[in-house]
Amino acid sequence: MPPEGWIVFFEWCEATVLGTAVRNSVYAFPLIEAVHLVALCVMGGALIMVDLRLLGLGMKDQNAGQLARLVRPWLVGAIVVMLSTGVLLFLSEAIKCFYNTSFWVKMITLPIALGFTFLVRDPRIMKGAPTLLQSRMLGSVSMALWFVVAAAGRWIGYS
Amino acid sequence: MIRSFLEWLGNTPWSIALVESYYMWPWVESTHVLSLALFVGTAIMMDLRLVGLAFQGVPASSFIDRLLPWTRIGFVIMVVTGLFLFYSSPLRYYHNLFFRIKCMMLMIAGLNIWLFHSRILTSIDTWDDAGTPPRAARIAGIVSIVMWTGVVFSGRLIAYNWFDCDIQPQPTWVNSMAQCPVDEVAP
C-alpha cells in the first residue's frame, strides 16, 4: 500500500471535471471500458505475434525485428487508446483504486512492461537478430509482464 | 420449451455453485477476457493484413499458416470459458439484449469465416504477396474486424442490466427483442 498521504491526490483526481462526468453518467464507464477492451485486443495481438515469434512459435518464417517494425504503429496506437481510456476510468473511481491492491500491482508492472517493450525488446530485435537465448528471454519476459498487467487490470473490478 | 430447459439448467447444483462462488466465477471470467488478446488480437492482426492496412511485406499465407493456429487455440479457450459463464446464469443471458446482439454478431462472423475459407482462401496463390489483397479478401477482413469489435463491445455490456427483463418498464422494442415474458414480470 502507498503512503496514506497520497490519498489527497486521489481525492483530487476523483473530483476533476472528467472524473465527475464519467461517474455521473450511467453509460460512460461501461462504454469507455468496452473501448479499453477493444484496444486491449489490438495491443495484445500486436505484442503476442512478436513474442510468439521470439519464442520460436507462430510466424516463424518472418524476422522478429521486421514484424515488430511493421506492427509498431498499431501497437503504439492501441497503447494510446488504452492509456487515455484507462485514465478516464481511473479518474471516475480514483479513491476506490487507492485502496485496491490490484490497481497498485498494475501501476507498478505497467511502466516496467512499457519500458521493457520500447527500451529493451524492440530496440534489441530491430538492431539485428538476437541469439537464441536472448530471443527466448525477450519473448517470455514480455509475455509474463503484460500478462500481469492485464490480469491485475481485470482484477481491479473484483477486489 | 427453451426457457424451461434453461431454467432447469440454471437450477442444477453446479450452475448455482458457479454463480455463487467467490473465486471460480471471476477466474473463469478473467480467463475469458484475457484470452481475447490471443483470440481477437491475432485475428485482427490477420484482418489488417487482409485489408491491406498492415504487414504488406509479409505473405498473407504466413498469417494463415502460422498465426491462425494460435487464433484457434484462443477461440477454443473463449468458447469453453464462455459456455461456463453462460451455464452460470442461463436464463438471464438468454433474455439479455447484449447477449443476443453478441450471438448474432458471432453468427455473422462465423459465416464470414466460412465464406473466406471456402471462396477466397482457395485462390490465395494468386494474391499471397499482394500488398493489397483482392476486394473480396478486403471485405472479409473488414467484416471480421467490425464483427469481433462488436462482439467484444456487446460482450462487455452483458454485465450491465440496463435492458434486463426484470427491470420494467422497458421500451416495447426491448421487451420484444429480448423476448421478455412481460406478463410474468409486470407488477
Coordinates of C-alpha atoms in Angstrom, one line a residue:
Chain A
M1 CA 0.0 0.0 0.0
P2 CA 1.2 3.5 -0.8
P3 CA 1.8 6.3 1.8
E4 CA -1.5 7.3 3.3
G5 CA -0.9 11.0 2.4
W6 CA -1.2 10.2 -1.3
I7 CA -4.9 9.9 -0.8
V8 CA -5.2 13.7 -1.2
F9 CA -4.1 13.4 -4.8
F10 CA -6.6 10.6 -5.5
E11 CA -9.4 12.6 -4.0
W12 CA -8.4 15.5 -6.2
C13 CA -8.4 13.1 -9.2
E14 CA -11.9 11.9 -8.4
A15 CA -13.2 15.5 -8.1
T16 CA -11.8 16.5 -11.5
V17 CA -14.4 17.5 -14.2
L18 CA -13.7 14.4 -16.2
G19 CA -13.8 12.0 -13.2
T20 CA -17.1 13.5 -12.1
A21 CA -18.6 13.4 -15.6
V22 CA -17.8 9.7 -16.1
R23 CA -19.0 8.8 -12.6
N24 CA -22.3 10.7 -13.0
S25 CA -23.2 9.1 -16.3
V26 CA -24.8 5.7 -16.4
Y27 CA -23.4 4.8 -19.8
A28 CA -19.9 6.4 -19.9
F29 CA -18.0 4.0 -17.7
P30 CA -19.2 0.8 -19.5
L31 CA -18.7 2.3 -22.9
I32 CA -15.2 3.5 -22.1
E33 CA -14.5 0.1 -20.6
A34 CA -15.6 -1.6 -23.8
V35 CA -13.2 0.7 -25.9
H36 CA -10.5 -0.2 -23.4
L37 CA -11.1 -3.9 -24.1
V38 CA -11.1 -3.5 -27.9
A39 CA -7.8 -1.7 -27.6
L40 CA -6.6 -4.5 -25.4
C41 CA -7.2 -6.9 -28.2
V42 CA -5.2 -4.9 -30.7
M43 CA -2.4 -4.3 -28.2
G44 CA -2.4 -7.9 -27.1
G45 CA -2.4 -9.2 -30.7
A46 CA 0.5 -6.8 -31.6
L47 CA 2.5 -8.0 -28.7
I48 CA 1.7 -11.7 -28.9
M49 CA 2.6 -12.1 -32.5
V50 CA 6.1 -10.7 -31.9
D51 CA 6.5 -12.6 -28.6
L52 CA 5.4 -15.9 -30.1
R53 CA 8.0 -15.4 -32.9
L54 CA 10.7 -14.7 -30.3
L55 CA 9.7 -18.0 -28.6
G56 CA 10.1 -19.8 -31.9
L57 CA 6.4 -20.1 -32.4
G58 CA 3.8 -18.6 -34.6
M59 CA 5.2 -16.6 -37.6
K60 CA 8.5 -18.4 -37.8
D61 CA 9.3 -17.6 -41.4
Q62 CA 9.4 -13.9 -40.6
N63 CA 12.1 -11.9 -39.0
A64 CA 11.1 -10.8 -35.4
G65 CA 12.6 -7.3 -35.9
Q66 CA 10.8 -6.8 -39.1
L67 CA 7.5 -7.9 -37.5
A68 CA 8.0 -5.5 -34.6
R69 CA 8.7 -2.7 -37.0
L70 CA 5.5 -3.4 -39.1
V71 CA 3.3 -3.8 -36.1
R72 CA 4.7 -0.7 -34.3
P73 CA 2.0 1.9 -35.4
W74 CA -0.8 -0.4 -34.3
L75 CA 0.9 -1.2 -31.0
V76 CA 1.5 2.4 -30.3
G77 CA -2.0 3.4 -31.4
A78 CA -3.6 0.8 -29.2
I79 CA -1.5 1.8 -26.2
V80 CA -2.5 5.4 -26.7
V81 CA -6.2 4.4 -26.6
M82 CA -5.6 2.1 -23.6
L83 CA -3.9 4.9 -21.7
S84 CA -6.5 7.6 -22.4
T85 CA -9.5 5.3 -21.7
G86 CA -7.6 3.9 -18.7
V87 CA -7.1 7.4 -17.2
L88 CA -10.8 8.2 -17.7
L89 CA -11.8 5.0 -15.9
F90 CA -9.3 5.8 -13.1
L91 CA -10.5 9.4 -12.6
S92 CA -14.0 8.2 -12.1
E93 CA -13.1 5.9 -9.2
A94 CA -9.7 7.1 -8.0
I95 CA -10.4 6.6 -4.3
K96 CA -11.5 3.0 -4.8
C97 CA -8.3 2.4 -6.8
F98 CA -6.2 3.9 -4.0
Y99 CA -7.4 1.1 -1.7
N100 CA -7.2 -1.6 -4.4
T101 CA -4.2 -3.9 -4.4
S102 CA -4.7 -5.0 -8.0
F103 CA -4.6 -1.3 -9.1
W104 CA -1.1 -0.9 -7.5
V105 CA 0.1 -4.2 -9.0
K106 CA -0.9 -2.8 -12.4
M107 CA 0.6 0.6 -11.8
I108 CA 3.9 -0.9 -10.9
T109 CA 4.1 -3.5 -13.7
L110 CA 2.7 -1.3 -16.4
P111 CA 5.7 1.1 -16.6
I112 CA 8.0 -1.9 -16.4
A113 CA 6.2 -3.6 -19.2
L114 CA 6.2 -0.4 -21.3
G115 CA 9.8 0.2 -20.7
F116 CA 10.7 -3.4 -21.4
T117 CA 8.8 -3.3 -24.7
F118 CA 10.1 0.0 -26.1
L119 CA 13.5 0.3 -24.5
V120 CA 14.6 -3.3 -24.3
R121 CA 12.7 -5.8 -26.5
D122 CA 12.1 -3.7 -29.7
P123 CA 15.5 -1.9 -29.9
R124 CA 17.2 -5.2 -29.4
I125 CA 15.3 -7.1 -32.1
M126 CA 15.3 -4.2 -34.5
K127 CA 19.1 -3.9 -34.2
G128 CA 19.7 -7.3 -35.6
A129 CA 19.0 -11.0 -34.9
P130 CA 19.2 -11.8 -31.2
T131 CA 20.8 -15.0 -30.1
L132 CA 18.5 -17.9 -29.4
L133 CA 18.8 -17.4 -25.6
Q134 CA 18.1 -13.6 -25.9
S135 CA 15.2 -14.3 -28.1
R136 CA 13.6 -16.7 -25.8
M137 CA 14.2 -14.4 -22.8
L138 CA 12.8 -11.3 -24.5
G139 CA 9.6 -13.2 -25.6
S140 CA 8.9 -14.8 -22.3
V141 CA 9.6 -11.8 -20.1
S142 CA 7.4 -9.6 -22.4
M143 CA 4.5 -12.1 -22.2
A144 CA 4.9 -12.5 -18.4
L145 CA 5.0 -8.8 -17.8
W146 CA 2.0 -7.9 -20.0
F147 CA 0.0 -10.9 -18.6
V148 CA 0.4 -9.5 -15.0
V149 CA -0.7 -6.0 -16.2
A150 CA -3.8 -7.4 -17.9
A151 CA -4.7 -9.8 -15.2
A152 CA -4.3 -7.2 -12.4
G153 CA -6.3 -4.8 -14.6
R154 CA -9.2 -7.3 -14.8
W155 CA -8.9 -7.9 -11.1
I156 CA -9.4 -4.3 -10.1
G157 CA -13.0 -4.8 -10.8
Y158 CA -13.3 -7.8 -8.5
S159 CA -11.4 -6.7 -5.4
Chain B
M1 CA -39.5 -25.1 -24.1
I2 CA -36.1 -23.3 -24.3
R3 CA -37.0 -21.3 -21.2
S4 CA -37.9 -24.3 -19.1
F5 CA -34.7 -26.0 -20.2
L6 CA -32.6 -23.0 -19.3
E7 CA -34.5 -22.6 -16.0
W8 CA -33.7 -26.3 -15.2
L9 CA -30.1 -25.7 -16.3
G10 CA -29.7 -22.7 -14.0
N11 CA -31.0 -24.7 -11.1
T12 CA -28.6 -27.5 -11.4
P13 CA -26.2 -27.6 -8.4
W14 CA -23.1 -26.9 -10.4
S15 CA -24.7 -23.8 -12.0
I16 CA -25.6 -22.4 -8.6
A17 CA -22.2 -23.3 -7.2
L18 CA -20.5 -21.4 -10.1
V19 CA -22.6 -18.3 -9.9
E20 CA -22.3 -18.1 -6.1
S21 CA -18.6 -19.0 -6.0
Y22 CA -16.3 -16.3 -4.6
Y23 CA -13.3 -17.2 -6.8
M24 CA -14.4 -19.6 -9.5
W25 CA -16.6 -17.2 -11.5
P26 CA -14.0 -14.3 -11.5
W27 CA -11.3 -16.8 -12.6
V28 CA -13.4 -18.1 -15.5
E29 CA -14.4 -14.6 -16.5
S30 CA -10.8 -13.3 -16.3
T31 CA -9.6 -16.2 -18.5
H32 CA -12.4 -15.3 -20.9
V33 CA -11.3 -11.7 -21.0
L34 CA -7.5 -12.2 -21.2
S35 CA -7.9 -14.8 -23.9
L36 CA -9.4 -12.0 -26.0
A37 CA -5.9 -10.7 -26.6
L38 CA -4.9 -14.0 -28.0
F39 CA -8.0 -14.7 -30.0
V40 CA -9.4 -11.4 -31.2
G41 CA -5.9 -9.9 -31.1
T42 CA -4.3 -12.3 -33.5
A43 CA -7.5 -12.4 -35.6
I44 CA -7.3 -8.6 -36.0
M45 CA -3.6 -8.8 -37.0
M46 CA -4.6 -11.2 -39.8
D47 CA -7.5 -9.0 -40.8
L48 CA -5.3 -5.9 -41.0
R49 CA -3.1 -7.9 -43.5
L50 CA -6.2 -8.9 -45.5
V51 CA -7.5 -5.4 -45.6
G52 CA -4.0 -4.2 -46.7
L53 CA -3.6 -1.9 -43.7
A54 CA -0.5 -3.5 -42.3
F55 CA 2.2 -6.1 -42.8
Q56 CA 2.2 -5.5 -46.6
G57 CA 5.6 -7.1 -47.0
V58 CA 4.6 -10.3 -45.3
P59 CA 2.8 -13.0 -47.4
A60 CA -0.8 -13.5 -46.4
S61 CA -0.2 -17.2 -46.2
S62 CA 2.2 -16.7 -43.4
F63 CA -0.7 -15.4 -41.2
I64 CA -3.0 -18.3 -42.3
D65 CA -0.4 -21.0 -41.8
R66 CA 1.5 -19.7 -38.7
L67 CA -0.8 -17.3 -36.8
L68 CA -4.2 -18.8 -37.4
P69 CA -3.5 -22.0 -35.3
W70 CA -2.9 -19.6 -32.3
T71 CA -6.1 -17.8 -33.1
R72 CA -7.9 -21.2 -33.0
I73 CA -6.4 -22.0 -29.6
G74 CA -7.6 -18.7 -28.3
F75 CA -11.1 -19.4 -29.8
V76 CA -11.3 -22.8 -28.0
I77 CA -10.5 -21.1 -24.7
M78 CA -13.1 -18.4 -25.4
V79 CA -15.8 -21.0 -26.2
V80 CA -15.1 -23.2 -23.2
T81 CA -14.9 -20.4 -20.7
G82 CA -17.9 -18.7 -22.4
L83 CA -20.0 -21.8 -22.1
F84 CA -19.2 -22.0 -18.4
L85 CA -20.2 -18.3 -17.9
F86 CA -23.5 -19.0 -19.8
Y87 CA -24.1 -22.0 -17.7
S88 CA -23.8 -19.9 -14.5
S89 CA -27.0 -17.9 -15.3
P90 CA -28.5 -19.3 -18.5
L91 CA -31.9 -17.7 -18.3
R92 CA -30.5 -14.2 -17.5
Y93 CA -28.2 -14.3 -20.5
Y94 CA -30.9 -15.8 -22.8
H95 CA -33.0 -12.7 -22.2
N96 CA -30.1 -10.2 -22.2
L97 CA -30.3 -7.9 -25.2
F98 CA -26.5 -7.6 -25.4
F99 CA -26.1 -11.3 -25.3
R100 CA -28.5 -11.6 -28.2
I101 CA -26.7 -9.0 -30.2
K102 CA -23.4 -10.7 -29.4
C103 CA -24.8 -14.1 -30.7
M104 CA -26.0 -12.5 -33.9
M105 CA -22.6 -10.9 -34.5
L106 CA -20.9 -14.3 -33.7
M107 CA -23.0 -15.9 -36.4
I108 CA -22.2 -13.3 -38.9
A109 CA -18.5 -13.6 -38.0
G110 CA -18.8 -17.4 -38.4
L111 CA -20.4 -17.1 -41.8
N112 CA -17.7 -14.6 -42.8
I113 CA -15.0 -17.1 -41.8
W114 CA -16.8 -19.9 -43.7
L115 CA -17.1 -17.8 -46.9
F116 CA -13.5 -16.6 -46.6
H117 CA -12.2 -20.2 -46.3
S118 CA -14.4 -21.7 -48.9
R119 CA -14.4 -18.9 -51.5
I120 CA -11.5 -16.6 -51.1
L121 CA -8.7 -18.5 -49.5
T122 CA -8.8 -21.1 -52.3
S123 CA -7.2 -18.5 -54.7
I124 CA -4.5 -17.3 -52.2
D125 CA -1.7 -18.3 -54.5
T126 CA -2.7 -15.5 -56.9
W127 CA -2.6 -12.8 -54.2
D128 CA -0.4 -14.1 -51.5
D129 CA 2.3 -11.4 -51.9
A130 CA -0.1 -8.6 -53.0
G131 CA 0.2 -5.7 -50.5
T132 CA -3.5 -5.0 -51.1
P133 CA -5.4 -8.3 -51.5
P134 CA -8.4 -8.6 -53.8
R135 CA -11.6 -6.8 -52.9
A136 CA -13.4 -10.0 -51.6
A137 CA -10.5 -10.6 -49.1
R138 CA -10.5 -7.0 -48.0
I139 CA -14.2 -7.1 -47.4
A140 CA -13.8 -10.3 -45.4
G141 CA -11.2 -8.6 -43.3
I142 CA -13.3 -5.5 -42.7
V143 CA -16.4 -7.7 -41.8
S144 CA -14.2 -9.6 -39.4
I145 CA -12.8 -6.5 -37.7
V146 CA -16.3 -4.9 -37.3
M147 CA -17.9 -8.1 -36.0
W148 CA -15.3 -9.0 -33.5
T149 CA -15.2 -5.4 -32.3
G150 CA -18.9 -5.6 -31.9
V151 CA -18.7 -9.0 -30.1
V152 CA -16.2 -7.5 -27.6
F153 CA -18.4 -4.5 -27.1
S154 CA -21.7 -6.3 -26.6
G155 CA -19.9 -9.0 -24.6
R156 CA -18.6 -6.4 -22.1
L157 CA -22.1 -4.8 -21.9
I158 CA -23.8 -8.1 -21.0
A159 CA -22.7 -7.4 -17.4
Y160 CA -25.0 -4.3 -17.3
N161 CA -28.6 -4.8 -16.6
W162 CA -30.0 -1.7 -18.4
F163 CA -32.3 -3.7 -20.6
D164 CA -32.9 -6.7 -18.3
C165 CA -36.4 -8.1 -18.3
D166 CA -36.8 -7.9 -14.5
I167 CA -36.3 -4.1 -14.8
Q168 CA -39.5 -2.7 -16.1
P169 CA -40.9 -0.7 -17.7
Q170 CA -38.7 -1.1 -20.8
P171 CA -39.5 0.2 -24.3
T172 CA -41.6 -2.2 -26.3
W173 CA -38.7 -2.9 -28.7
V174 CA -36.5 -4.0 -25.8
N175 CA -39.1 -6.4 -24.5
S176 CA -39.8 -7.9 -27.9
M177 CA -36.1 -8.2 -28.9
A178 CA -35.2 -9.8 -25.6
Q179 CA -38.5 -11.8 -25.6
C180 CA -39.2 -10.7 -22.1
P181 CA -42.1 -12.7 -20.5
V182 CA -43.7 -9.4 -19.6
D183 CA -46.9 -11.0 -18.2
E184 CA -44.8 -12.7 -15.6
V185 CA -42.6 -9.7 -14.6
A186 CA -45.2 -7.0 -14.8
P187 CA -46.1 -5.6 -11.3

